[in-house]
mmCIF file with all atom_site columns, C-alpha atoms in Angstrom:
data_model
loop_
_atom_site.group_PDB
_atom_site.id
_atom_site.type_symbol
_atom_site.label_atom_id
_atom_site.label_alt_id
_atom_site.label_comp_id
_atom_site.label_asym_id
_atom_site.label_entity_id
_atom_site.label_seq_id
_atom_site.pdbx_PDB_ins_code
_atom_site.Cartn_x
_atom_site.Cartn_y
_atom_site.Cartn_z
_atom_site.occupancy
_atom_site.B_iso_or_equiv
_atom_site.pdbx_formal_charge
_atom_site.auth_seq_id
_atom_site.auth_comp_id
_atom_site.auth_asym_id
_atom_site.auth_atom_id
_atom_site.pdbx_PDB_model_num
ATOM 1   C CA . MET A 1 1   ? 103.902 100.367 86.382  1.00 78.00 ? 1   MET A CA 1
ATOM 2   C CA . THR A 1 2   ? 104.558 97.251  88.470  1.00 87.00 ? 2   THR A CA 1
ATOM 3   C CA . CYS A 1 3   ? 107.957 98.305  89.816  1.00 89.00 ? 3   CYS A CA 1
ATOM 4   C CA . PHE A 1 4   ? 107.933 99.861  93.268  1.00 91.00 ? 4   PHE A CA 1
ATOM 5   C CA . PRO A 1 5   ? 107.902 103.640 92.857  1.00 92.00 ? 5   PRO A CA 1
ATOM 6   C CA . ASP A 1 6   ? 110.394 106.088 94.276  1.00 94.00 ? 6   ASP A CA 1
ATOM 7   C CA . THR A 1 7   ? 108.738 107.214 97.527  1.00 96.00 ? 7   THR A CA 1
ATOM 8   C CA . THR A 1 8   ? 111.101 110.096 98.251  1.00 96.00 ? 8   THR A CA 1
ATOM 9   C CA . GLY A 1 9   ? 108.974 112.924 99.588  1.00 96.00 ? 9   GLY A CA 1
ATOM 10  C CA . TYR A 1 10  ? 105.958 110.731 100.307 1.00 98.00 ? 10  TYR A CA 1
ATOM 11  C CA . ALA A 1 11  ? 103.961 111.310 103.476 1.00 98.00 ? 11  ALA A CA 1
ATOM 12  C CA . ARG A 1 12  ? 103.914 108.451 105.977 1.00 98.00 ? 12  ARG A CA 1
ATOM 13  C CA . LEU A 1 13  ? 100.909 107.353 108.035 1.00 99.00 ? 13  LEU A CA 1
ATOM 14  C CA . THR A 1 14  ? 100.952 104.550 110.599 1.00 99.00 ? 14  THR A CA 1
ATOM 15  C CA . VAL A 1 15  ? 98.154  102.221 111.689 1.00 99.00 ? 15  VAL A CA 1
ATOM 16  C CA . GLY A 1 16  ? 98.073  99.978  114.752 1.00 97.00 ? 16  GLY A CA 1
ATOM 17  C CA . SER A 1 17  ? 96.553  99.390  118.147 1.00 93.00 ? 17  SER A CA 1
ATOM 18  C CA . ASN A 1 18  ? 99.102  101.324 120.196 1.00 94.00 ? 18  ASN A CA 1
ATOM 19  C CA . GLY A 1 19  ? 101.259 104.357 119.588 1.00 96.00 ? 19  GLY A CA 1
ATOM 20  C CA . ARG A 1 20  ? 100.299 104.843 115.943 1.00 98.00 ? 20  ARG A CA 1
ATOM 21  C CA . MET A 1 21  ? 98.730  107.769 114.130 1.00 98.00 ? 21  MET A CA 1
ATOM 22  C CA . PHE A 1 22  ? 95.536  105.803 113.432 1.00 98.00 ? 22  PHE A CA 1
ATOM 23  C CA . THR A 1 23  ? 93.908  102.837 115.124 1.00 97.00 ? 23  THR A CA 1
ATOM 24  C CA . ASP A 1 24  ? 91.882  101.854 112.065 1.00 95.00 ? 24  ASP A CA 1
ATOM 25  C CA . LEU A 1 25  ? 92.984  101.591 108.467 1.00 98.00 ? 25  LEU A CA 1
ATOM 26  C CA . GLN A 1 26  ? 89.933  103.165 106.861 1.00 98.00 ? 26  GLN A CA 1
ATOM 27  C CA . SER A 1 27  ? 90.559  106.417 108.709 1.00 98.00 ? 27  SER A CA 1
ATOM 28  C CA . ALA A 1 28  ? 94.135  106.436 107.420 1.00 99.00 ? 28  ALA A CA 1
ATOM 29  C CA . ILE A 1 29  ? 92.972  105.839 103.848 1.00 99.00 ? 29  ILE A CA 1
ATOM 30  C CA . ASP A 1 30  ? 90.389  108.598 104.171 1.00 98.00 ? 30  ASP A CA 1
ATOM 31  C CA . ALA A 1 31  ? 93.093  111.002 105.385 1.00 98.00 ? 31  ALA A CA 1
ATOM 32  C CA . ALA A 1 32  ? 95.692  110.047 102.774 1.00 98.00 ? 32  ALA A CA 1
ATOM 33  C CA . GLN A 1 33  ? 96.513  111.935 99.609  1.00 98.00 ? 33  GLN A CA 1
ATOM 34  C CA . LEU A 1 34  ? 98.334  110.652 96.562  1.00 98.00 ? 34  LEU A CA 1
ATOM 35  C CA . GLY A 1 35  ? 101.976 110.323 97.525  1.00 98.00 ? 35  GLY A CA 1
ATOM 36  C CA . THR A 1 36  ? 101.414 108.539 100.849 1.00 99.00 ? 36  THR A CA 1
ATOM 37  C CA . VAL A 1 37  ? 102.763 105.332 102.370 1.00 99.00 ? 37  VAL A CA 1
ATOM 38  C CA . ILE A 1 38  ? 100.433 103.772 104.950 1.00 99.00 ? 38  ILE A CA 1
ATOM 39  C CA . VAL A 1 39  ? 102.341 101.406 107.249 1.00 99.00 ? 39  VAL A CA 1
ATOM 40  C CA . VAL A 1 40  ? 100.123 98.888  109.053 1.00 99.00 ? 40  VAL A CA 1
ATOM 41  C CA . ASP A 1 41  ? 101.321 96.883  112.056 1.00 98.00 ? 41  ASP A CA 1
ATOM 42  C CA . ALA A 1 42  ? 101.714 93.241  111.099 1.00 97.00 ? 42  ALA A CA 1
ATOM 43  C CA . ASP A 1 43  ? 99.406  92.069  113.906 1.00 96.00 ? 43  ASP A CA 1
ATOM 44  C CA . HIS A 1 44  ? 96.636  94.503  112.954 1.00 97.00 ? 44  HIS A CA 1
ATOM 45  C CA . VAL A 1 45  ? 93.293  93.028  111.844 1.00 97.00 ? 45  VAL A CA 1
ATOM 46  C CA . THR A 1 46  ? 90.764  95.049  109.871 1.00 97.00 ? 46  THR A CA 1
ATOM 47  C CA . GLU A 1 47  ? 87.254  93.582  109.847 1.00 96.00 ? 47  GLU A CA 1
ATOM 48  C CA . GLY A 1 48  ? 84.527  94.584  107.419 1.00 95.00 ? 48  GLY A CA 1
ATOM 49  C CA . THR A 1 49  ? 85.112  96.205  104.030 1.00 97.00 ? 49  THR A CA 1
ATOM 50  C CA . ILE A 1 50  ? 88.025  98.510  103.254 1.00 98.00 ? 50  ILE A CA 1
ATOM 51  C CA . VAL A 1 51  ? 87.130  101.144 100.652 1.00 98.00 ? 51  VAL A CA 1
ATOM 52  C CA . LEU A 1 52  ? 89.893  102.525 98.441  1.00 99.00 ? 52  LEU A CA 1
ATOM 53  C CA . ARG A 1 53  ? 88.750  106.127 97.962  1.00 98.00 ? 53  ARG A CA 1
ATOM 54  C CA . LYS A 1 54  ? 89.139  108.243 94.857  1.00 98.00 ? 54  LYS A CA 1
ATOM 55  C CA . LYS A 1 55  ? 91.928  110.749 95.518  1.00 98.00 ? 55  LYS A CA 1
ATOM 56  C CA . ASP A 1 56  ? 92.835  113.597 93.202  1.00 95.00 ? 56  ASP A CA 1
ATOM 57  C CA . VAL A 1 57  ? 95.053  115.704 95.488  1.00 95.00 ? 57  VAL A CA 1
ATOM 58  C CA . GLY A 1 58  ? 98.805  115.159 95.317  1.00 94.00 ? 58  GLY A CA 1
ATOM 59  C CA . SER A 1 59  ? 100.791 112.961 92.945  1.00 95.00 ? 59  SER A CA 1
ATOM 60  C CA . GLY A 1 60  ? 102.138 109.436 92.979  1.00 97.00 ? 60  GLY A CA 1
ATOM 61  C CA . TRP A 1 61  ? 100.583 106.430 94.700  1.00 98.00 ? 61  TRP A CA 1
ATOM 62  C CA . ILE A 1 62  ? 98.908  105.468 97.943  1.00 99.00 ? 62  ILE A CA 1
ATOM 63  C CA . ILE A 1 63  ? 100.870 102.452 99.135  1.00 99.00 ? 63  ILE A CA 1
ATOM 64  C CA . ILE A 1 64  ? 99.573  100.213 101.922 1.00 99.00 ? 64  ILE A CA 1
ATOM 65  C CA . LEU A 1 65  ? 102.204 97.876  103.346 1.00 98.00 ? 65  LEU A CA 1
ATOM 66  C CA . PRO A 1 66  ? 103.091 96.033  106.566 1.00 98.00 ? 66  PRO A CA 1
ATOM 67  C CA . SER A 1 67  ? 105.476 97.203  109.259 1.00 98.00 ? 67  SER A CA 1
ATOM 68  C CA . THR A 1 68  ? 107.317 93.950  108.548 1.00 97.00 ? 68  THR A CA 1
ATOM 69  C CA . ILE A 1 69  ? 107.938 94.740  104.874 1.00 97.00 ? 69  ILE A CA 1
ATOM 70  C CA . ASN A 1 70  ? 111.570 93.635  105.229 1.00 97.00 ? 70  ASN A CA 1
ATOM 71  C CA . ALA A 1 71  ? 110.397 90.148  106.238 1.00 97.00 ? 71  ALA A CA 1
ATOM 72  C CA . LEU A 1 72  ? 108.704 89.659  102.863 1.00 97.00 ? 72  LEU A CA 1
ATOM 73  C CA . PRO A 1 73  ? 110.499 88.321  99.799  1.00 96.00 ? 73  PRO A CA 1
ATOM 74  C CA . ASN A 1 74  ? 112.077 90.917  97.565  1.00 95.00 ? 74  ASN A CA 1
ATOM 75  C CA . GLN A 1 75  ? 110.211 92.213  94.547  1.00 93.00 ? 75  GLN A CA 1
ATOM 76  C CA . GLY A 1 76  ? 109.972 89.536  91.882  1.00 94.00 ? 76  GLY A CA 1
ATOM 77  C CA . LEU A 1 77  ? 109.629 86.670  94.376  1.00 96.00 ? 77  LEU A CA 1
ATOM 78  C CA . ARG A 1 78  ? 106.280 85.120  95.207  1.00 97.00 ? 78  ARG A CA 1
ATOM 79  C CA . ILE A 1 79  ? 104.998 84.934  98.762  1.00 97.00 ? 79  ILE A CA 1
ATOM 80  C CA . SER A 1 80  ? 103.583 81.771  100.347 1.00 97.00 ? 80  SER A CA 1
ATOM 81  C CA . PRO A 1 81  ? 100.885 81.146  102.982 1.00 97.00 ? 81  PRO A CA 1
ATOM 82  C CA . THR A 1 82  ? 103.598 80.532  105.572 1.00 97.00 ? 82  THR A CA 1
ATOM 83  C CA . MET A 1 83  ? 104.272 84.271  105.563 1.00 97.00 ? 83  MET A CA 1
ATOM 84  C CA . ALA A 1 84  ? 100.809 85.161  106.883 1.00 97.00 ? 84  ALA A CA 1
ATOM 85  C CA . SER A 1 85  ? 102.249 85.718  110.358 1.00 96.00 ? 85  SER A CA 1
ATOM 86  C CA . VAL A 1 86  ? 104.061 88.853  109.164 1.00 97.00 ? 86  VAL A CA 1
ATOM 87  C CA . MET A 1 87  ? 101.060 90.290  107.314 1.00 98.00 ? 87  MET A CA 1
ATOM 88  C CA . PRO A 1 88  ? 98.209  92.524  108.489 1.00 98.00 ? 88  PRO A CA 1
ATOM 89  C CA . ARG A 1 89  ? 94.808  90.897  107.868 1.00 98.00 ? 89  ARG A CA 1
ATOM 90  C CA . PHE A 1 90  ? 91.776  92.259  106.042 1.00 98.00 ? 90  PHE A CA 1
ATOM 91  C CA . VAL A 1 91  ? 88.834  90.045  106.965 1.00 96.00 ? 91  VAL A CA 1
ATOM 92  C CA . THR A 1 92  ? 85.317  90.355  105.628 1.00 94.00 ? 92  THR A CA 1
ATOM 93  C CA . THR A 1 93  ? 82.805  89.417  108.308 1.00 93.00 ? 93  THR A CA 1
ATOM 94  C CA . ASN A 1 94  ? 79.771  90.221  106.166 1.00 88.00 ? 94  ASN A CA 1
ATOM 95  C CA . THR A 1 95  ? 77.516  87.196  105.792 1.00 83.00 ? 95  THR A CA 1
ATOM 96  C CA . ALA A 1 96  ? 75.724  88.834  102.829 1.00 84.00 ? 96  ALA A CA 1
ATOM 97  C CA . GLY A 1 97  ? 78.832  88.319  100.722 1.00 82.00 ? 97  GLY A CA 1
ATOM 98  C CA . HIS A 1 98  ? 80.366  91.799  100.722 1.00 90.00 ? 98  HIS A CA 1
ATOM 99  C CA . PRO A 1 99  ? 84.105  91.958  99.941  1.00 95.00 ? 99  PRO A CA 1
ATOM 100 C CA . ALA A 1 100 ? 87.041  92.678  102.212 1.00 97.00 ? 100 ALA A CA 1
ATOM 101 C CA . VAL A 1 101 ? 88.350  95.335  99.800  1.00 98.00 ? 101 VAL A CA 1
ATOM 102 C CA . ARG A 1 102 ? 86.574  97.398  97.165  1.00 97.00 ? 102 ARG A CA 1
ATOM 103 C CA . THR A 1 103 ? 87.266  100.528 95.186  1.00 98.00 ? 103 THR A CA 1
ATOM 104 C CA . GLU A 1 104 ? 85.281  103.709 95.152  1.00 97.00 ? 104 GLU A CA 1
ATOM 105 C CA . SER A 1 105 ? 84.178  104.886 91.709  1.00 96.00 ? 105 SER A CA 1
ATOM 106 C CA . GLY A 1 106 ? 87.184  106.316 89.874  1.00 97.00 ? 106 GLY A CA 1
ATOM 107 C CA . ALA A 1 107 ? 89.743  105.323 92.529  1.00 98.00 ? 107 ALA A CA 1
ATOM 108 C CA . HIS A 1 108 ? 93.288  105.133 91.213  1.00 98.00 ? 108 HIS A CA 1
ATOM 109 C CA . HIS A 1 109 ? 96.956  104.660 92.068  1.00 98.00 ? 109 HIS A CA 1
ATOM 110 C CA . TYR A 1 110 ? 96.729  102.236 94.978  1.00 99.00 ? 110 TYR A CA 1
ATOM 111 C CA . ARG A 1 111 ? 99.305  99.550  95.699  1.00 98.00 ? 111 ARG A CA 1
ATOM 112 C CA . LEU A 1 112 ? 98.642  96.879  98.350  1.00 99.00 ? 112 LEU A CA 1
ATOM 113 C CA . ILE A 1 113 ? 101.732 95.010  99.505  1.00 98.00 ? 113 ILE A CA 1
ATOM 114 C CA . GLY A 1 114 ? 102.058 92.098  101.915 1.00 98.00 ? 114 GLY A CA 1
ATOM 115 C CA . ILE A 1 115 ? 98.438  91.865  103.100 1.00 99.00 ? 115 ILE A CA 1
ATOM 116 C CA . GLU A 1 116 ? 96.466  88.746  104.015 1.00 98.00 ? 116 GLU A CA 1
ATOM 117 C CA . ILE A 1 117 ? 92.910  89.096  102.695 1.00 98.00 ? 117 ILE A CA 1
ATOM 118 C CA . THR A 1 118 ? 90.271  86.544  103.631 1.00 95.00 ? 118 THR A CA 1
ATOM 119 C CA . ALA A 1 119 ? 86.750  85.845  104.896 1.00 94.00 ? 119 ALA A CA 1
ATOM 120 C CA . ASP A 1 120 ? 85.784  85.045  108.462 1.00 92.00 ? 120 ASP A CA 1
ATOM 121 C CA . GLU A 1 121 ? 84.903  81.399  109.077 1.00 91.00 ? 121 GLU A CA 1
ATOM 122 C CA . LYS A 1 122 ? 81.281  82.376  109.776 1.00 91.00 ? 122 LYS A CA 1
ATOM 123 C CA . VAL A 1 123 ? 80.950  83.700  106.210 1.00 91.00 ? 123 VAL A CA 1
ATOM 124 C CA . GLN A 1 124 ? 79.482  80.803  104.257 1.00 87.00 ? 124 GLN A CA 1
ATOM 125 C CA . GLU A 1 125 ? 78.881  82.673  101.006 1.00 87.00 ? 125 GLU A CA 1
ATOM 126 C CA . SER A 1 126 ? 81.468  85.103  99.647  1.00 89.00 ? 126 SER A CA 1
ATOM 127 C CA . TYR A 1 127 ? 81.003  86.532  96.157  1.00 85.00 ? 127 TYR A CA 1
ATOM 128 C CA . GLY A 1 128 ? 84.465  88.038  96.001  1.00 90.00 ? 128 GLY A CA 1
ATOM 129 C CA . LEU A 1 129 ? 87.124  89.187  98.452  1.00 96.00 ? 129 LEU A CA 1
ATOM 130 C CA . VAL A 1 130 ? 88.609  92.025  96.394  1.00 97.00 ? 130 VAL A CA 1
ATOM 131 C CA . PHE A 1 131 ? 86.501  94.080  93.983  1.00 97.00 ? 131 PHE A CA 1
ATOM 132 C CA . LEU A 1 132 ? 88.549  96.429  91.826  1.00 98.00 ? 132 LEU A CA 1
ATOM 133 C CA . GLY A 1 133 ? 85.787  98.223  89.975  1.00 96.00 ? 133 GLY A CA 1
ATOM 134 C CA . ASP A 1 134 ? 82.134  97.336  89.477  1.00 93.00 ? 134 ASP A CA 1
ATOM 135 C CA . ASN A 1 135 ? 80.472  95.294  86.746  1.00 86.00 ? 135 ASN A CA 1
ATOM 136 C CA . GLY A 1 136 ? 77.025  96.786  87.372  1.00 86.00 ? 136 GLY A CA 1
ATOM 137 C CA . PRO A 1 137 ? 75.161  100.054 86.856  1.00 87.00 ? 137 PRO A CA 1
ATOM 138 C CA . ALA A 1 138 ? 77.419  101.910 89.303  1.00 84.00 ? 138 ALA A CA 1
ATOM 139 C CA . GLN A 1 139 ? 80.129  102.002 86.608  1.00 92.00 ? 139 GLN A CA 1
ATOM 140 C CA . THR A 1 140 ? 78.916  103.150 83.201  1.00 91.00 ? 140 THR A CA 1
ATOM 141 C CA . THR A 1 141 ? 81.462  105.796 82.105  1.00 94.00 ? 141 THR A CA 1
ATOM 142 C CA . LEU A 1 142 ? 85.232  105.760 81.652  1.00 94.00 ? 142 LEU A CA 1
ATOM 143 C CA . GLU A 1 143 ? 85.608  108.353 84.405  1.00 93.00 ? 143 GLU A CA 1
ATOM 144 C CA . GLU A 1 144 ? 84.077  105.889 86.859  1.00 95.00 ? 144 GLU A CA 1
ATOM 145 C CA . VAL A 1 145 ? 86.503  103.063 86.013  1.00 97.00 ? 145 VAL A CA 1
ATOM 146 C CA . PRO A 1 146 ? 89.198  102.588 88.693  1.00 97.00 ? 146 PRO A CA 1
ATOM 147 C CA . HIS A 1 147 ? 92.725  102.371 87.326  1.00 98.00 ? 147 HIS A CA 1
ATOM 148 C CA . HIS A 1 148 ? 96.383  101.914 88.254  1.00 98.00 ? 148 HIS A CA 1
ATOM 149 C CA . LEU A 1 149 ? 95.795  99.330  90.980  1.00 98.00 ? 149 LEU A CA 1
ATOM 150 C CA . ILE A 1 150 ? 98.421  96.810  92.075  1.00 98.00 ? 150 ILE A CA 1
ATOM 151 C CA . ILE A 1 151 ? 98.222  93.830  94.404  1.00 98.00 ? 151 ILE A CA 1
ATOM 152 C CA . ASP A 1 152 ? 101.784 92.860  95.265  1.00 98.00 ? 152 ASP A CA 1
ATOM 153 C CA . ARG A 1 153 ? 102.886 89.858  97.368  1.00 98.00 ? 153 ARG A CA 1
ATOM 154 C CA . CYS A 1 154 ? 99.487  89.437  99.031  1.00 99.00 ? 154 CYS A CA 1
ATOM 155 C CA . TYR A 1 155 ? 97.923  86.224  100.360 1.00 98.00 ? 155 TYR A CA 1
ATOM 156 C CA . ILE A 1 156 ? 94.272  86.118  99.310  1.00 98.00 ? 156 ILE A CA 1
ATOM 157 C CA . HIS A 1 157 ? 92.255  83.081  100.302 1.00 95.00 ? 157 HIS A CA 1
ATOM 158 C CA . GLY A 1 158 ? 88.837  81.705  101.106 1.00 92.00 ? 158 GLY A CA 1
ATOM 159 C CA . HIS A 1 159 ? 88.229  78.846  103.522 1.00 92.00 ? 159 HIS A CA 1
ATOM 160 C CA . THR A 1 160 ? 86.993  75.291  103.265 1.00 87.00 ? 160 THR A CA 1
ATOM 161 C CA . ASN A 1 161 ? 83.887  75.779  105.441 1.00 83.00 ? 161 ASN A CA 1
ATOM 162 C CA . GLY A 1 162 ? 82.074  78.010  102.956 1.00 80.00 ? 162 GLY A CA 1
ATOM 163 C CA . THR A 1 163 ? 79.626  76.747  100.353 1.00 85.00 ? 163 THR A CA 1
ATOM 164 C CA . VAL A 1 164 ? 80.414  79.654  98.017  1.00 87.00 ? 164 VAL A CA 1
ATOM 165 C CA . MET A 1 165 ? 83.854  81.254  97.775  1.00 88.00 ? 165 MET A CA 1
ATOM 166 C CA . LYS A 1 166 ? 83.384  82.655  94.292  1.00 89.00 ? 166 LYS A CA 1
ATOM 167 C CA . PHE A 1 167 ? 86.183  85.120  93.491  1.00 91.00 ? 167 PHE A CA 1
ATOM 168 C CA . GLY A 1 168 ? 89.539  86.005  94.930  1.00 95.00 ? 168 GLY A CA 1
ATOM 169 C CA . VAL A 1 169 ? 89.958  89.205  92.929  1.00 97.00 ? 169 VAL A CA 1
ATOM 170 C CA . ARG A 1 170 ? 87.485  90.646  90.453  1.00 95.00 ? 170 ARG A CA 1
ATOM 171 C CA . LEU A 1 171 ? 89.016  93.041  87.930  1.00 97.00 ? 171 LEU A CA 1
ATOM 172 C CA . ASP A 1 172 ? 86.540  95.524  86.466  1.00 95.00 ? 172 ASP A CA 1
ATOM 173 C CA . CYS A 1 173 ? 89.174  98.218  86.128  1.00 97.00 ? 173 CYS A CA 1
ATOM 174 C CA . ALA A 1 174 ? 91.987  99.490  83.922  1.00 97.00 ? 174 ALA A CA 1
ATOM 175 C CA . ASN A 1 175 ? 95.769  99.241  84.277  1.00 97.00 ? 175 ASN A CA 1
ATOM 176 C CA . ALA A 1 176 ? 95.806  96.704  87.094  1.00 98.00 ? 176 ALA A CA 1
ATOM 177 C CA . ALA A 1 177 ? 98.286  94.017  88.092  1.00 98.00 ? 177 ALA A CA 1
ATOM 178 C CA . ILE A 1 178 ? 98.422  91.123  90.541  1.00 98.00 ? 178 ILE A CA 1
ATOM 179 C CA . ILE A 1 179 ? 102.034 90.165  91.090  1.00 98.00 ? 179 ILE A CA 1
ATOM 180 C CA . ASP A 1 180 ? 103.922 87.641  93.223  1.00 98.00 ? 180 ASP A CA 1
ATOM 181 C CA . SER A 1 181 ? 100.764 86.880  95.228  1.00 98.00 ? 181 SER A CA 1
ATOM 182 C CA . TYR A 1 182 ? 99.231  83.609  96.448  1.00 98.00 ? 182 TYR A CA 1
ATOM 183 C CA . ILE A 1 183 ? 95.500  83.096  95.829  1.00 97.00 ? 183 ILE A CA 1
ATOM 184 C CA . SER A 1 184 ? 93.717  79.937  96.972  1.00 95.00 ? 184 SER A CA 1
ATOM 185 C CA . ASP A 1 185 ? 90.579  78.219  98.321  1.00 93.00 ? 185 ASP A CA 1
ATOM 186 C CA . PHE A 1 186 ? 87.960  79.574  95.943  1.00 93.00 ? 186 PHE A CA 1
ATOM 187 C CA . HIS A 1 187 ? 85.218  77.077  95.208  1.00 91.00 ? 187 HIS A CA 1
ATOM 188 C CA . SER A 1 188 ? 81.462  76.754  94.982  1.00 89.00 ? 188 SER A CA 1
ATOM 189 C CA . ILE A 1 189 ? 78.691  74.214  94.609  1.00 85.00 ? 189 ILE A CA 1
ATOM 190 C CA . GLY A 1 190 ? 76.662  74.430  91.413  1.00 83.00 ? 190 GLY A CA 1
ATOM 191 C CA . PHE A 1 191 ? 78.650  77.069  89.514  1.00 82.00 ? 191 PHE A CA 1
ATOM 192 C CA . ASP A 1 192 ? 82.205  78.058  88.737  1.00 90.00 ? 192 ASP A CA 1
ATOM 193 C CA . ALA A 1 193 ? 84.653  79.968  90.908  1.00 92.00 ? 193 ALA A CA 1
ATOM 194 C CA . GLN A 1 194 ? 87.819  81.847  90.007  1.00 92.00 ? 194 GLN A CA 1
ATOM 195 C CA . ALA A 1 195 ? 90.923  83.032  91.800  1.00 95.00 ? 195 ALA A CA 1
ATOM 196 C CA . ILE A 1 196 ? 91.028  86.021  89.413  1.00 96.00 ? 196 ILE A CA 1
ATOM 197 C CA . ALA A 1 197 ? 88.031  87.100  87.344  1.00 93.00 ? 197 ALA A CA 1
ATOM 198 C CA . ALA A 1 198 ? 87.739  89.837  84.744  1.00 87.00 ? 198 ALA A CA 1
#
């Protein structure tokens, strides 16, 4: 599951400020079907919360990767924070602690590659940057559990100004993997914090 799939025949969508098919990533995700590669300009910043939608049309994966994919290490090699300059950024700006990325109920077959995911400096309390699934009443049946989700060579980090940077990635899903990524700066006062929680 963790090896990069054969994308022959996949659709291709592009995201960026100028000359691309979409100017915002969420619109591209909403338009995508299974079997789509979404290429995001490396200087593109997405603020707020990206929602990985449940898609049942098509086959294969929805792959989100940077236009600078060739500047990243090859599969099997871990990225470092110094590579942030060639990565698109997903930044949560929500001061109520909402994540930068979350899944819709039942979402499946997403692969994120080469993305920087973080919280804006004004966010003092973050209760997780990436939520893959839900550990509450919104997810009570197997059909609602997201599955086949991969985070590959991503840089996921909090910041030192926050009082609560609780989770990097929360896994309440099935068949998920975090590979060759760099996760740092998760901390809190008064209770524990985790880079990866399940």
